[in-house]
GROMACS .gro file of C-alpha atoms in nm:
model
  419
    1MET     CA    1  -0.267  -0.392  -0.340
    2SER     CA    2  -0.096  -0.209  -0.040
    3ASN     CA    3  -0.187   0.149   0.089
    4TRP     CA    4   0.134   0.291  -0.025
    5LEU     CA    5   0.122   0.146  -0.389
    6GLU     CA    6  -0.235   0.281  -0.414
    7GLY     CA    7  -0.116   0.624  -0.322
    8ALA     CA    8   0.153   0.598  -0.573
    9VAL     CA    9  -0.090   0.496  -0.850
   10THR     CA   10  -0.285   0.808  -0.733
   11ARG     CA   11   0.004   1.030  -0.738
   12ALA     CA   12   0.126   0.893  -1.076
   13GLU     CA   13  -0.207   0.970  -1.260
   14LEU     CA   14  -0.120   1.334  -1.201
   15VAL     CA   15   0.228   1.313  -1.361
   16SER     CA   16   0.210   1.479  -1.715
   17ASP     CA   17   0.529   1.514  -1.937
   18TRP     CA   18   0.689   1.416  -2.262
   19LEU     CA   19   0.730   1.055  -2.130
   20ALA     CA   20   0.357   1.022  -2.069
   21PRO     CA   21   0.310   0.746  -2.324
   22GLN     CA   22   0.575   0.554  -2.168
   23ARG     CA   23   0.466   0.636  -1.825
   24GLN     CA   24   0.090   0.524  -1.898
   25THR     CA   25   0.199   0.181  -2.010
   26SER     CA   26   0.375   0.101  -1.682
   27LEU     CA   27   0.105   0.263  -1.485
   28ALA     CA   28  -0.146   0.020  -1.653
   29LEU     CA   29   0.066  -0.281  -1.545
   30LEU     CA   30   0.104  -0.134  -1.205
   31ARG     CA   31  -0.272  -0.113  -1.175
   32GLU     CA   32  -0.263  -0.479  -1.208
   33ALA     CA   33   0.054  -0.562  -1.008
   34GLN     CA   34   0.035  -0.750  -0.694
   35TRP     CA   35   0.215  -0.651  -0.386
   36PRO     CA   36   0.470  -0.894  -0.285
   37THR     CA   37   0.422  -1.143   0.015
   38ARG     CA   38   0.653  -1.404   0.175
   39LYS     CA   39   0.521  -1.643  -0.085
   40THR     CA   40   0.644  -1.433  -0.375
   41GLU     CA   41   0.953  -1.620  -0.456
   42ALA     CA   42   1.158  -1.311  -0.553
   43TRP     CA   43   1.047  -1.139  -0.226
   44LYS     CA   44   1.044  -1.420   0.004
   45TYR     CA   45   1.334  -1.286   0.212
   46LEU     CA   46   1.254  -0.930   0.226
   47PRO     CA   47   1.011  -0.764   0.487
   48ILE     CA   48   0.864  -0.555   0.214
   49ASN     CA   49   0.564  -0.443   0.448
   50VAL     CA   50   0.835  -0.219   0.649
   51TRP     CA   51   0.807   0.008   0.305
   52ASP     CA   52   0.429  -0.012   0.323
   53ARG     CA   53   0.414   0.086   0.679
   54THR     CA   54   0.663   0.368   0.653
   55GLU     CA   55   0.497   0.707   0.585
   56LEU     CA   56   0.727   0.994   0.481
   57LEU     CA   57   0.692   1.309   0.278
   58ALA     CA   58   0.615   1.205  -0.100
   59GLU     CA   59   0.763   1.556  -0.230
   60ALA     CA   60   1.068   1.678  -0.057
   61ASP     CA   61   1.242   2.011  -0.041
   62ALA     CA   62   1.589   1.980  -0.141
   63ALA     CA   63   1.818   2.064   0.140
   64SER     CA   64   2.075   2.277  -0.036
   65ASP     CA   65   2.343   2.246   0.230
   66ALA     CA   66   2.387   1.892   0.187
   67ALA     CA   67   2.745   1.794   0.179
   68VAL     CA   68   2.884   1.586  -0.105
   69GLU     CA   69   3.222   1.402  -0.068
   70THR     CA   70   3.481   1.494  -0.310
   71ILE     CA   71   3.674   1.182  -0.421
   72GLU     CA   72   4.058   1.248  -0.441
   73GLY     CA   73   4.217   1.189  -0.771
   74LEU     CA   74   3.874   1.117  -0.933
   75ASN     CA   75   3.834   1.427  -1.132
   76SER     CA   76   3.472   1.347  -1.214
   77LEU     CA   77   3.175   1.533  -1.366
   78ASP     CA   78   2.913   1.552  -1.062
   79LEU     CA   79   2.559   1.570  -1.074
   80VAL     CA   80   2.388   1.588  -0.726
   81PHE     CA   81   2.032   1.477  -0.635
   82VAL     CA   82   1.924   1.586  -0.288
   83ASN     CA   83   1.583   1.388  -0.170
   84GLY     CA   84   1.534   1.324  -0.540
   85LYS     CA   85   1.569   1.688  -0.665
   86LEU     CA   86   1.838   1.770  -0.909
   87GLU     CA   87   2.047   2.033  -0.701
   88SER     CA   88   2.379   2.026  -0.882
   89SER     CA   89   2.402   1.985  -1.251
   90LEU     CA   90   2.683   2.005  -1.481
   91SER     CA   91   2.775   2.351  -1.614
   92GLY     CA   92   3.021   2.498  -1.860
   93ASP     CA   93   3.187   2.300  -2.134
   94LEU     CA   94   3.164   1.941  -2.125
   95PRO     CA   95   3.407   1.684  -2.306
   96ALA     CA   96   3.340   1.638  -2.673
   97GLY     CA   97   3.091   1.375  -2.767
   98LEU     CA   98   2.924   1.403  -2.439
   99THR     CA   99   2.588   1.541  -2.377
  100VAL     CA  100   2.422   1.556  -2.019
  101VAL     CA  101   2.087   1.713  -1.963
  102SER     CA  102   1.798   1.664  -1.726
  103LEU     CA  103   1.483   1.528  -1.789
  104ALA     CA  104   1.301   1.834  -1.752
  105ASP     CA  105   1.569   2.023  -1.981
  106ALA     CA  106   1.578   1.766  -2.277
  107SER     CA  107   1.589   1.863  -2.644
  108ALA     CA  108   1.385   1.718  -2.899
  109ASP     CA  109   1.660   1.486  -3.001
  110ALA     CA  110   1.746   1.357  -2.658
  111GLN     CA  111   1.369   1.321  -2.620
  112ALA     CA  112   1.380   1.091  -2.927
  113TRP     CA  113   1.619   0.856  -2.796
  114ALA     CA  114   1.535   0.865  -2.421
  115ARG     CA  115   1.166   0.750  -2.531
  116GLU     CA  116   1.324   0.448  -2.706
  117THR     CA  117   1.526   0.354  -2.384
  118PHE     CA  118   1.305   0.457  -2.118
  119THR     CA  119   1.152   0.134  -1.974
  120ALA     CA  120   1.303  -0.078  -2.288
  121VAL     CA  121   1.619  -0.205  -2.124
  122LYS     CA  122   1.463  -0.278  -1.745
  123PRO     CA  123   1.233  -0.579  -1.752
  124GLU     CA  124   0.855  -0.510  -1.692
  125ARG     CA  125   0.859  -0.768  -1.366
  126HIS     CA  126   1.027  -0.544  -1.136
  127LEU     CA  127   0.728  -0.382  -0.945
  128PHE     CA  128   0.954  -0.102  -0.808
  129GLY     CA  129   1.087  -0.039  -1.154
  130LEU     CA  130   0.737   0.043  -1.262
  131VAL     CA  131   0.675   0.260  -0.962
  132ASN     CA  132   0.994   0.442  -1.077
  133ASP     CA  133   0.856   0.458  -1.428
  134VAL     CA  134   0.555   0.656  -1.334
  135LEU     CA  135   0.688   0.861  -1.047
  136ALA     CA  136   1.039   0.961  -1.149
  137THR     CA  137   1.016   1.319  -1.279
  138GLN     CA  138   1.370   1.407  -1.182
  139GLY     CA  139   1.648   1.223  -1.355
  140VAL     CA  140   1.947   1.263  -1.633
  141LEU     CA  141   2.012   1.180  -1.974
  142ILE     CA  142   2.371   1.082  -2.065
  143ASP     CA  143   2.465   1.059  -2.434
  144VAL     CA  144   2.810   0.950  -2.581
  145ALA     CA  145   2.844   0.995  -2.936
  146ASP     CA  146   2.991   0.725  -3.178
  147ASP     CA  147   3.387   0.711  -3.139
  148ALA     CA  148   3.383   0.925  -2.824
  149VAL     CA  149   3.629   0.847  -2.561
  150ILE     CA  150   3.519   1.023  -2.210
  151GLU     CA  151   3.801   1.019  -1.985
  152GLN     CA  152   3.617   1.202  -1.692
  153PRO     CA  153   3.361   0.955  -1.508
  154VAL     CA  154   3.008   1.096  -1.456
  155ARG     CA  155   2.917   1.072  -1.107
  156ILE     CA  156   2.559   1.061  -0.996
  157VAL     CA  157   2.535   1.128  -0.628
  158ASN     CA  158   2.192   1.065  -0.450
  159VAL     CA  159   2.198   1.224  -0.105
  160LEU     CA  160   1.897   1.102   0.104
  161THR     CA  161   1.798   1.276   0.430
  162GLN     CA  162   1.542   1.269   0.704
  163GLY     CA  163   1.191   1.191   0.641
  164HIS     CA  164   1.163   1.203   0.245
  165GLU     CA  165   1.060   0.969  -0.035
  166SER     CA  166   1.246   1.009  -0.363
  167HIS     CA  167   1.236   0.858  -0.706
  168THR     CA  168   1.513   0.926  -0.978
  169ARG     CA  169   1.606   0.785  -1.320
  170VAL     CA  170   1.915   0.749  -1.521
  171LEU     CA  171   1.922   0.686  -1.893
  172VAL     CA  172   2.241   0.629  -2.058
  173ARG     CA  173   2.335   0.566  -2.443
  174LEU     CA  174   2.677   0.475  -2.555
  175GLY     CA  175   2.718   0.517  -2.940
  176LYS     CA  176   2.925   0.269  -3.170
  177ASN     CA  177   3.310   0.257  -3.041
  178ALA     CA  178   3.239   0.499  -2.769
  179LYS     CA  179   3.411   0.468  -2.404
  180ALA     CA  180   3.252   0.603  -2.097
  181SER     CA  181   3.232   0.579  -1.720
  182VAL     CA  182   2.947   0.631  -1.502
  183VAL     CA  183   2.932   0.597  -1.108
  184GLU     CA  184   2.592   0.575  -0.907
  185GLN     CA  185   2.644   0.664  -0.549
  186PHE     CA  186   2.381   0.651  -0.299
  187VAL     CA  187   2.432   0.786   0.056
  188GLY     CA  188   2.228   0.835   0.375
  189ASN     CA  189   2.170   0.683   0.726
  190GLN     CA  190   1.842   0.856   0.814
  191ARG     CA  191   1.474   0.733   0.773
  192SER     CA  192   1.399   0.759   0.421
  193LYS     CA  193   1.265   0.597   0.103
  194ASN     CA  194   1.406   0.606  -0.250
  195THR     CA  195   1.386   0.416  -0.589
  196GLY     CA  196   1.677   0.489  -0.795
  197PHE     CA  197   1.673   0.308  -1.141
  198ALA     CA  198   1.920   0.327  -1.448
  199GLU     CA  199   1.888   0.201  -1.792
  200TYR     CA  200   2.207   0.177  -2.020
  201LYS     CA  201   2.209   0.099  -2.386
  202ILE     CA  202   2.571   0.020  -2.472
  203GLY     CA  203   2.657   0.008  -2.872
  204GLU     CA  204   2.831  -0.173  -3.105
  205SER     CA  205   3.197  -0.235  -2.974
  206ALA     CA  206   3.134   0.040  -2.705
  207TYR     CA  207   3.282   0.013  -2.350
  208LEU     CA  208   3.103   0.104  -2.021
  209GLU     CA  209   3.288   0.102  -1.683
  210HIS     CA  210   3.015   0.116  -1.428
  211TYR     CA  211   3.000   0.158  -1.064
  212ARG     CA  212   2.703   0.152  -0.799
  213PHE     CA  213   2.789   0.234  -0.458
  214ALA     CA  214   2.485   0.168  -0.230
  215LEU     CA  215   2.616   0.291   0.092
  216GLN     CA  216   2.296   0.399   0.242
  217THR     CA  217   2.275   0.265   0.616
  218GLY     CA  218   2.059   0.309   0.922
  219GLU     CA  219   1.709   0.359   0.879
  220SER     CA  220   1.712   0.403   0.474
  221LEU     CA  221   1.469   0.224   0.284
  222SER     CA  222   1.587   0.168  -0.085
  223ILE     CA  223   1.493  -0.029  -0.360
  224GLY     CA  224   1.652   0.013  -0.718
  225GLY     CA  225   1.817  -0.148  -0.999
  226SER     CA  226   2.109  -0.102  -1.311
  227HIS     CA  227   2.025  -0.275  -1.616
  228PHE     CA  228   2.217  -0.293  -1.943
  229GLU     CA  229   2.171  -0.390  -2.291
  230LEU     CA  230   2.489  -0.492  -2.499
  231ALA     CA  231   2.508  -0.448  -2.871
  232THR     CA  232   2.765  -0.666  -3.062
  233ARG     CA  233   3.102  -0.685  -2.928
  234ALA     CA  234   2.992  -0.427  -2.645
  235GLU     CA  235   3.193  -0.465  -2.318
  236LEU     CA  236   3.073  -0.387  -1.965
  237ASN     CA  237   3.276  -0.373  -1.668
  238SER     CA  238   3.059  -0.321  -1.346
  239SER     CA  239   3.141  -0.307  -0.981
  240LEU     CA  240   2.896  -0.291  -0.702
  241VAL     CA  241   2.947  -0.230  -0.347
  242GLY     CA  242   2.643  -0.233  -0.089
  243PHE     CA  243   2.615  -0.176   0.292
  244GLY     CA  244   2.314  -0.283   0.472
  245SER     CA  245   2.018  -0.077   0.599
  246THR     CA  246   1.660  -0.153   0.726
  247LEU     CA  247   1.582  -0.240   0.377
  248GLN     CA  248   1.776  -0.243   0.076
  249ARG     CA  249   1.723  -0.411  -0.242
  250ILE     CA  250   1.898  -0.394  -0.591
  251ASP     CA  251   1.856  -0.564  -0.906
  252VAL     CA  252   2.093  -0.584  -1.188
  253ASP     CA  253   1.972  -0.722  -1.547
  254VAL     CA  254   2.225  -0.786  -1.847
  255THR     CA  255   2.100  -0.865  -2.185
  256HIS     CA  256   2.330  -0.977  -2.441
  257ALA     CA  257   2.166  -0.856  -2.741
  258GLY     CA  258   2.452  -0.875  -2.987
  259GLU     CA  259   2.714  -1.148  -3.052
  260HIS     CA  260   3.078  -1.141  -2.891
  261ALA     CA  261   2.952  -0.902  -2.606
  262PHE     CA  262   3.123  -0.931  -2.265
  263ALA     CA  263   3.003  -0.859  -1.911
  264LYS     CA  264   3.225  -0.861  -1.620
  265LEU     CA  265   3.038  -0.796  -1.276
  266ASN     CA  266   3.181  -0.784  -0.957
  267ALA     CA  267   2.984  -0.728  -0.624
  268ILE     CA  268   3.056  -0.681  -0.267
  269TYR     CA  269   2.840  -0.640   0.033
  270LEU     CA  270   2.917  -0.589   0.413
  271LEU     CA  271   2.635  -0.613   0.674
  272ASP     CA  272   2.632  -0.563   1.064
  273GLY     CA  273   2.368  -0.518   1.330
  274LYS     CA  274   2.030  -0.582   1.203
  275GLU     CA  275   2.106  -0.482   0.864
  276LEU     CA  276   1.950  -0.627   0.547
  277PHE     CA  277   2.079  -0.638   0.192
  278ASP     CA  278   1.915  -0.813  -0.115
  279LEU     CA  279   2.077  -0.842  -0.426
  280HIS     CA  280   1.935  -1.013  -0.765
  281SER     CA  281   2.089  -1.041  -1.109
  282THR     CA  282   1.987  -1.177  -1.395
  283ILE     CA  283   2.199  -1.232  -1.725
  284GLU     CA  284   2.001  -1.308  -2.048
  285HIS     CA  285   2.226  -1.456  -2.321
  286ALA     CA  286   1.988  -1.409  -2.609
  287VAL     CA  287   2.260  -1.465  -2.895
  288PRO     CA  288   2.563  -1.666  -2.934
  289ASN     CA  289   2.927  -1.626  -2.851
  290GLY     CA  290   2.859  -1.422  -2.537
  291THR     CA  291   3.065  -1.405  -2.235
  292THR     CA  292   2.973  -1.329  -1.863
  293GLU     CA  293   3.185  -1.333  -1.572
  294GLU     CA  294   2.987  -1.265  -1.222
  295ASN     CA  295   3.159  -1.247  -0.904
  296VAL     CA  296   2.978  -1.178  -0.550
  297ARG     CA  297   3.125  -1.182  -0.223
  298GLY     CA  298   2.982  -1.109   0.114
  299ILE     CA  299   3.063  -1.065   0.490
  300VAL     CA  300   2.759  -1.076   0.708
  301ALA     CA  301   2.797  -0.983   1.089
  302ASP     CA  302   2.596  -0.985   1.422
  303ASN     CA  303   2.188  -1.024   1.320
  304SER     CA  304   2.232  -0.904   0.974
  305ARG     CA  305   2.073  -1.068   0.663
  306ALA     CA  306   2.201  -1.085   0.297
  307VAL     CA  307   2.018  -1.230  -0.001
  308PHE     CA  308   2.169  -1.313  -0.315
  309ASN     CA  309   1.986  -1.475  -0.612
  310GLY     CA  310   2.191  -1.491  -0.930
  311ARG     CA  311   2.031  -1.624  -1.262
  312ILE     CA  312   2.197  -1.697  -1.583
  313HIS     CA  313   1.953  -1.765  -1.870
  314ILE     CA  314   2.100  -1.893  -2.219
  315HIS     CA  315   1.846  -1.883  -2.463
  316ARG     CA  316   1.822  -2.151  -2.736
  317ASP     CA  317   2.022  -1.955  -2.998
  318ALA     CA  318   2.272  -1.866  -2.769
  319GLN     CA  319   2.515  -2.137  -2.879
  320LYS     CA  320   2.935  -2.076  -2.782
  321THR     CA  321   2.832  -1.894  -2.462
  322LEU     CA  322   3.086  -1.865  -2.158
  323ALA     CA  323   2.923  -1.774  -1.845
  324GLU     CA  324   3.031  -1.824  -1.493
  325LEU     CA  325   2.869  -1.721  -1.156
  326ASN     CA  326   3.028  -1.755  -0.821
  327ASN     CA  327   2.908  -1.648  -0.490
  328ARG     CA  328   3.101  -1.666  -0.165
  329ASN     CA  329   3.011  -1.554   0.170
  330LEU     CA  330   3.157  -1.515   0.520
  331LEU     CA  331   2.938  -1.547   0.849
  332MET     CA  332   3.098  -1.359   1.154
  333SER     CA  333   2.811  -1.449   1.381
  334ASP     CA  334   2.588  -1.751   1.441
  335ARG     CA  335   2.300  -1.478   1.423
  336ALA     CA  336   2.349  -1.372   1.086
  337GLU     CA  337   2.187  -1.538   0.779
  338ILE     CA  338   2.282  -1.564   0.445
  339ASP     CA  339   2.059  -1.684   0.158
  340THR     CA  340   2.212  -1.760  -0.145
  341LYS     CA  341   2.046  -1.908  -0.463
  342PRO     CA  342   2.249  -1.917  -0.770
  343GLU     CA  343   2.082  -2.035  -1.097
  344LEU     CA  344   2.143  -2.171  -1.461
  345GLU     CA  345   1.874  -2.209  -1.702
  346ILE     CA  346   2.030  -2.346  -2.032
  347TYR     CA  347   1.836  -2.439  -2.358
  348ALA     CA  348   2.151  -2.435  -2.591
  349ASP     CA  349   2.371  -2.732  -2.595
  350ASP     CA  350   2.723  -2.586  -2.704
  351VAL     CA  351   2.792  -2.375  -2.410
  352ARG     CA  352   3.051  -2.362  -2.101
  353CYS     CA  353   2.881  -2.243  -1.811
  354ALA     CA  354   2.944  -2.281  -1.394
  355HIS     CA  355   2.813  -2.162  -1.099
  356GLY     CA  356   2.860  -2.211  -0.716
  357ALA     CA  357   2.811  -2.071  -0.374
  358THR     CA  358   2.972  -2.114  -0.063
  359VAL     CA  359   2.880  -1.978   0.313
  360ALA     CA  360   3.171  -2.027   0.574
  361GLN     CA  361   3.306  -1.868   0.901
  362ILE     CA  362   3.610  -1.673   0.954
  363ASP     CA  363   3.917  -1.931   0.996
  364LYS     CA  364   3.942  -1.907   1.374
  365LYS     CA  365   4.273  -2.085   1.356
  366ALA     CA  366   4.422  -1.812   1.133
  367LEU     CA  367   4.269  -1.557   1.361
  368TYR     CA  368   4.434  -1.702   1.662
  369TYR     CA  369   4.764  -1.770   1.471
  370MET     CA  370   4.783  -1.367   1.387
  371GLN     CA  371   4.717  -1.310   1.772
  372THR     CA  372   5.009  -1.524   1.892
  373ARG     CA  373   5.215  -1.330   1.644
  374GLY     CA  374   5.151  -0.971   1.809
  375VAL     CA  375   4.827  -0.900   1.594
  376SER     CA  376   4.547  -0.760   1.807
  377ARG     CA  377   4.227  -0.953   1.758
  378SER     CA  378   4.041  -0.648   1.584
  379GLN     CA  379   4.346  -0.580   1.350
  380ALA     CA  380   4.353  -0.951   1.257
  381GLN     CA  381   3.999  -0.966   1.181
  382ILE     CA  382   4.030  -0.644   0.948
  383MET     CA  383   4.316  -0.815   0.764
  384LEU     CA  384   4.167  -1.158   0.723
  385ASN     CA  385   3.813  -0.994   0.620
  386PHE     CA  386   3.987  -0.734   0.379
  387GLY     CA  387   4.185  -1.021   0.232
  388PHE     CA  388   3.868  -1.175   0.141
  389ILE     CA  389   3.737  -0.897  -0.061
  390ASN     CA  390   4.031  -0.713  -0.174
  391GLU     CA  391   4.047  -0.925  -0.466
  392LEU     CA  392   3.724  -0.754  -0.620
  393VAL     CA  393   3.842  -0.414  -0.510
  394ASP     CA  394   4.171  -0.450  -0.678
  395GLN     CA  395   4.006  -0.548  -0.995
  396MET     CA  396   3.822  -0.178  -1.024
  397PRO     CA  397   3.935  -0.007  -1.340
  398ASN     CA  398   3.969   0.347  -1.149
  399GLU     CA  399   4.231   0.351  -0.896
  400ALA     CA  400   4.082   0.650  -0.746
  401LEU     CA  401   3.780   0.491  -0.665
  402ALA     CA  402   3.923   0.173  -0.511
  403GLU     CA  403   4.171   0.384  -0.289
  404TRP     CA  404   3.856   0.602  -0.151
  405LEU     CA  405   3.665   0.288  -0.095
  406ARG     CA  406   3.947   0.079   0.096
  407PRO     CA  407   3.932   0.290   0.409
  408GLN     CA  408   3.553   0.294   0.425
  409LEU     CA  409   3.580  -0.111   0.405
  410ARG     CA  410   3.836  -0.093   0.684
  411ASP     CA  411   3.629   0.105   0.916
  412ARG     CA  412   3.315  -0.119   0.849
  413PHE     CA  413   3.531  -0.415   0.924
  414ALA     CA  414   3.667  -0.257   1.253
  415ASN     CA  415   3.323  -0.245   1.395
  416MET     CA  416   3.252  -0.606   1.314
  417GLU     CA  417   3.314  -0.877   1.567
  418VAL     CA  418   3.334  -1.255   1.538
  419LYS     CA  419   3.077  -1.411   1.760
   0.00000   0.00000   0.00000
């Protein structure tokens, strides 16, 4: 066990709240856990020892003057965490059918359903998920009642600043026929550590529009995940956008627990300098008649490195499953690296499944052609890059979020050079 993990276990032994039974189960697993090494398949490309060597403040003072960007046209319900502490929570009247409370303020009814959700959606195999189980005393519970349609997105902003370690948890439950949108946003480019995990239970015939913007850069060390359980005829539309940093890892898990569920997952990562981004996804088709569409696209420049491991597991009883996984990448430098591993594990015989991965360089003929037509090299590069990922941006259901994201992507492209 690493020194940091030993310290985390010691800190966790002092945590006592209404989630204590669930935390104790995770703590027992954590005590037996092995720290990943280069020989650990799921961690072989990630320099996890950087996390172990980086010492930061375990308890942070919230920075009350931290600015949170307003997204024009979004009209969201915002909750703000600064260094892991809930600094700005929702006040006033919420839309009918929506309940949002902090872990500390949860009522007896909220505690009851949260106990059933906490650690139940996220698989036990996630080491840092177990860490988050035992250390995340700050978080929110979002409950959407049966038949409720919540038009305003709930945006959860995590602001990460210099020198702090933080752990936050989000639990979301959508009732039968409910509709809602949740945005997880992480920002910060200074030296920090954080784990941010979210668990979603999507009820029968419910619809969740989900976004995770992992926009930490610079010296940020970040490990987290978004995990989903779909009931019968439930629908998930999830978009993930990641920028690289010193160390960044995201795990996404989707379990089709009810028949005729549908999951659409789009992901984009853009890396430059010496940045690192590691995305692992696992789709579990446990019952028949499920559908999954997963598209992942990345652009990697300079000395950066991207890792993608996408696994679709079709269980023996999951007949009539339709599942597709596609990972496409652009290398903009001879020094950049992409490690991609799409996987299909199929035990049913009446399914339609496909997977694929490509790694290519930017088309230098197209770049030259545009330059001969009076387009500068930098602008031609931005146009070609943006065209590569814009299809997934266009598929975002919320146009305000797409419009907010596009200039950030263009700025990112402007600093990437073909080498």
